[in-house]
Amino acid sequence: MIDTLEHHYVQVNGIRMHYVRAGHGSELVVLLHGFPEFWYSWRYQIPALAEHFTVIAPDLRGYNETEKPRGGYEIRSLVQDIVDLIAALGFEKVHLVGHDWGGMIAWSLAIARPELLERLAVLNLPHPAVFTAALRGNWRQLLRSWYMAFFQLPWLPEAVMRSNQY
């Protein structure tokens, strides 16, 4: 099943992005992985969807085989990566599915560029307005979400991950 997937690279938004492709449908499904995953987290869903759609599962900026530039990790750039990917593949609309961090990118794309969406499915992440309100008004949610701020720091997360032989 995994050995039938096609691996590709494309230049988008100033980076070289890796993605897996399957299927030849007239409609596009894009699957956005969460943290700290990559395209492989969708390995079971891709073949099932590929029976009816063209399915793309990219490695997001900084993950796996996609380029890891020093900057460009703000949500606007991450959304533009996906907008450019959709355009590079020659599609005008997309069924967008996001999980976890990929869900935040999917929500943000839906808000910024709703004309690109045919459908939106977000797994494991509430709407950004609801999530922001929860972070501001619920200290328990803020404590549970500490890691998001931690991983935005410039060098400390990598140092912690490397410590004690990973």
mmCIF file with all atom_site columns, C-alpha atoms in Angstrom, residues 19-97:
data_model
loop_
_atom_site.group_PDB
_atom_site.id
_atom_site.type_symbol
_atom_site.label_atom_id
_atom_site.label_alt_id
_atom_site.label_comp_id
_atom_site.label_asym_id
_atom_site.label_entity_id
_atom_site.label_seq_id
_atom_site.pdbx_PDB_ins_code
_atom_site.Cartn_x
_atom_site.Cartn_y
_atom_site.Cartn_z
_atom_site.occupancy
_atom_site.B_iso_or_equiv
_atom_site.pdbx_formal_charge
_atom_site.auth_seq_id
_atom_site.auth_comp_id
_atom_site.auth_asym_id
_atom_site.auth_atom_id
_atom_site.pdbx_PDB_model_num
ATOM 1  C CA . TYR A 1 19 ? 4.665   15.521 -0.686  1.00 0.00 ? 19 TYR A CA 1
ATOM 2  C CA . VAL A 1 20 ? 3.151   12.117 -1.294  1.00 0.00 ? 20 VAL A CA 1
ATOM 3  C CA . ARG A 1 21 ? 0.555   11.723 -4.020  1.00 0.00 ? 21 ARG A CA 1
ATOM 4  C CA . ALA A 1 22 ? -1.951  8.994  -4.784  1.00 0.00 ? 22 ALA A CA 1
ATOM 5  C CA . GLY A 1 23 ? -5.046  8.668  -6.939  1.00 0.00 ? 23 GLY A CA 1
ATOM 6  C CA . HIS A 1 24 ? -6.140  10.422 -10.114 1.00 0.00 ? 24 HIS A CA 1
ATOM 7  C CA . GLY A 1 25 ? -9.522  11.886 -9.223  1.00 0.00 ? 25 GLY A CA 1
ATOM 8  C CA . SER A 1 26 ? -10.730 15.214 -10.560 1.00 0.00 ? 26 SER A CA 1
ATOM 9  C CA . GLU A 1 27 ? -11.002 16.576 -6.992  1.00 0.00 ? 27 GLU A CA 1
ATOM 10 C CA . LEU A 1 28 ? -8.075  17.216 -4.658  1.00 0.00 ? 28 LEU A CA 1
ATOM 11 C CA . VAL A 1 29 ? -7.814  16.178 -1.009  1.00 0.00 ? 29 VAL A CA 1
ATOM 12 C CA . VAL A 1 30 ? -4.915  17.685 0.965   1.00 0.00 ? 30 VAL A CA 1
ATOM 13 C CA . LEU A 1 31 ? -4.009  16.079 4.303   1.00 0.00 ? 31 LEU A CA 1
ATOM 14 C CA . LEU A 1 32 ? -2.041  18.240 6.755   1.00 0.00 ? 32 LEU A CA 1
ATOM 15 C CA . HIS A 1 33 ? -0.225  16.398 9.533   1.00 0.00 ? 33 HIS A CA 1
ATOM 16 C CA . GLY A 1 34 ? 0.169   17.419 13.151  1.00 0.00 ? 34 GLY A CA 1
ATOM 17 C CA . PHE A 1 35 ? 3.160   17.904 15.419  1.00 0.00 ? 35 PHE A CA 1
ATOM 18 C CA . PRO A 1 36 ? 5.658   16.212 15.437  1.00 0.00 ? 36 PRO A CA 1
ATOM 19 C CA . GLU A 1 37 ? 4.535   14.048 12.530  1.00 0.00 ? 37 GLU A CA 1
ATOM 20 C CA . PHE A 1 38 ? 4.924   14.065 8.747   1.00 0.00 ? 38 PHE A CA 1
ATOM 21 C CA . TRP A 1 39 ? 3.006   12.687 5.731   1.00 0.00 ? 39 TRP A CA 1
ATOM 22 C CA . TYR A 1 40 ? 3.323   9.124  7.053   1.00 0.00 ? 40 TYR A CA 1
ATOM 23 C CA . SER A 1 41 ? 0.705   9.745  9.721   1.00 0.00 ? 41 SER A CA 1
ATOM 24 C CA . TRP A 1 42 ? -1.894  9.617  6.894   1.00 0.00 ? 42 TRP A CA 1
ATOM 25 C CA . ARG A 1 43 ? -0.655  6.286  5.449   1.00 0.00 ? 43 ARG A CA 1
ATOM 26 C CA . TYR A 1 44 ? -3.918  4.459  6.141   1.00 0.00 ? 44 TYR A CA 1
ATOM 27 C CA . GLN A 1 45 ? -6.235  7.195  4.900   1.00 0.00 ? 45 GLN A CA 1
ATOM 28 C CA . ILE A 1 46 ? -4.385  7.941  1.650   1.00 0.00 ? 46 ILE A CA 1
ATOM 29 C CA . PRO A 1 47 ? -5.176  4.660  -0.190  1.00 0.00 ? 47 PRO A CA 1
ATOM 30 C CA . ALA A 1 48 ? -8.849  4.757  0.805   1.00 0.00 ? 48 ALA A CA 1
ATOM 31 C CA . LEU A 1 49 ? -9.265  8.335  -0.376  1.00 0.00 ? 49 LEU A CA 1
ATOM 32 C CA . ALA A 1 50 ? -7.218  7.720  -3.533  1.00 0.00 ? 50 ALA A CA 1
ATOM 33 C CA . GLU A 1 51 ? -9.964  5.457  -4.878  1.00 0.00 ? 51 GLU A CA 1
ATOM 34 C CA . HIS A 1 52 ? -12.052 8.592  -5.537  1.00 0.00 ? 52 HIS A CA 1
ATOM 35 C CA . PHE A 1 53 ? -9.734  11.619 -5.309  1.00 0.00 ? 53 PHE A CA 1
ATOM 36 C CA . THR A 1 54 ? -6.267  12.900 -6.035  1.00 0.00 ? 54 THR A CA 1
ATOM 37 C CA . VAL A 1 55 ? -4.718  12.839 -2.556  1.00 0.00 ? 55 VAL A CA 1
ATOM 38 C CA . ILE A 1 56 ? -1.748  14.893 -1.425  1.00 0.00 ? 56 ILE A CA 1
ATOM 39 C CA . ALA A 1 57 ? -0.048  14.591 1.963   1.00 0.00 ? 57 ALA A CA 1
ATOM 40 C CA . PRO A 1 58 ? 2.771   17.134 2.249   1.00 0.00 ? 58 PRO A CA 1
ATOM 41 C CA . ASP A 1 59 ? 5.523   17.328 4.791   1.00 0.00 ? 59 ASP A CA 1
ATOM 42 C CA . LEU A 1 60 ? 4.895   20.781 6.249   1.00 0.00 ? 60 LEU A CA 1
ATOM 43 C CA . ARG A 1 61 ? 7.641   23.411 6.359   1.00 0.00 ? 61 ARG A CA 1
ATOM 44 C CA . GLY A 1 62 ? 10.440  22.203 8.628   1.00 0.00 ? 62 GLY A CA 1
ATOM 45 C CA . TYR A 1 63 ? 9.319   18.574 8.769   1.00 0.00 ? 63 TYR A CA 1
ATOM 46 C CA . ASN A 1 64 ? 10.837  15.405 7.322   1.00 0.00 ? 64 ASN A CA 1
ATOM 47 C CA . GLU A 1 65 ? 11.916  15.941 3.682   1.00 0.00 ? 65 GLU A CA 1
ATOM 48 C CA . THR A 1 66 ? 10.573  19.466 3.265   1.00 0.00 ? 66 THR A CA 1
ATOM 49 C CA . GLU A 1 67 ? 13.067  22.283 3.528   1.00 0.00 ? 67 GLU A CA 1
ATOM 50 C CA . LYS A 1 68 ? 13.850  23.677 6.977   1.00 0.00 ? 68 LYS A CA 1
ATOM 51 C CA . PRO A 1 69 ? 14.577  27.392 6.542   1.00 0.00 ? 69 PRO A CA 1
ATOM 52 C CA . ARG A 1 70 ? 15.524  29.599 9.466   1.00 0.00 ? 70 ARG A CA 1
ATOM 53 C CA . GLY A 1 71 ? 12.294  31.599 9.194   1.00 0.00 ? 71 GLY A CA 1
ATOM 54 C CA . GLY A 1 72 ? 8.831   31.520 7.753   1.00 0.00 ? 72 GLY A CA 1
ATOM 55 C CA . TYR A 1 73 ? 7.096   29.531 10.471  1.00 0.00 ? 73 TYR A CA 1
ATOM 56 C CA . GLU A 1 74 ? 4.435   32.125 11.240  1.00 0.00 ? 74 GLU A CA 1
ATOM 57 C CA . ILE A 1 75 ? 0.931   31.045 10.308  1.00 0.00 ? 75 ILE A CA 1
ATOM 58 C CA . ARG A 1 76 ? 0.708   33.370 7.291   1.00 0.00 ? 76 ARG A CA 1
ATOM 59 C CA . SER A 1 77 ? 3.706   31.662 5.637   1.00 0.00 ? 77 SER A CA 1
ATOM 60 C CA . LEU A 1 78 ? 2.485   28.172 6.491   1.00 0.00 ? 78 LEU A CA 1
ATOM 61 C CA . VAL A 1 79 ? -0.890  28.947 4.921   1.00 0.00 ? 79 VAL A CA 1
ATOM 62 C CA . GLN A 1 80 ? 0.823   30.385 1.844   1.00 0.00 ? 80 GLN A CA 1
ATOM 63 C CA . ASP A 1 81 ? 2.836   27.167 1.503   1.00 0.00 ? 81 ASP A CA 1
ATOM 64 C CA . ILE A 1 82 ? -0.421  25.229 1.119   1.00 0.00 ? 82 ILE A CA 1
ATOM 65 C CA . VAL A 1 83 ? -2.061  27.837 -1.132  1.00 0.00 ? 83 VAL A CA 1
ATOM 66 C CA . ASP A 1 84 ? 0.975   27.662 -3.429  1.00 0.00 ? 84 ASP A CA 1
ATOM 67 C CA . LEU A 1 85 ? 0.951   23.850 -3.318  1.00 0.00 ? 85 LEU A CA 1
ATOM 68 C CA . ILE A 1 86 ? -2.696  23.738 -4.435  1.00 0.00 ? 86 ILE A CA 1
ATOM 69 C CA . ALA A 1 87 ? -1.927  26.136 -7.286  1.00 0.00 ? 87 ALA A CA 1
ATOM 70 C CA . ALA A 1 88 ? 1.234   24.253 -8.303  1.00 0.00 ? 88 ALA A CA 1
ATOM 71 C CA . LEU A 1 89 ? -0.810  21.078 -8.618  1.00 0.00 ? 89 LEU A CA 1
ATOM 72 C CA . GLY A 1 90 ? -3.248  22.844 -10.937 1.00 0.00 ? 90 GLY A CA 1
ATOM 73 C CA . PHE A 1 91 ? -6.327  22.726 -8.716  1.00 0.00 ? 91 PHE A CA 1
ATOM 74 C CA . GLU A 1 92 ? -8.658  25.610 -7.931  1.00 0.00 ? 92 GLU A CA 1
ATOM 75 C CA . LYS A 1 93 ? -10.491 24.040 -4.974  1.00 0.00 ? 93 LYS A CA 1
ATOM 76 C CA . VAL A 1 94 ? -9.567  21.529 -2.315  1.00 0.00 ? 94 VAL A CA 1
ATOM 77 C CA . HIS A 1 95 ? -11.019 19.227 0.313   1.00 0.00 ? 95 HIS A CA 1
ATOM 78 C CA . LEU A 1 96 ? -8.712  20.181 3.184   1.00 0.00 ? 96 LEU A CA 1
ATOM 79 C CA . VAL A 1 97 ? -8.108  17.954 6.206   1.00 0.00 ? 97 VAL A CA 1
#
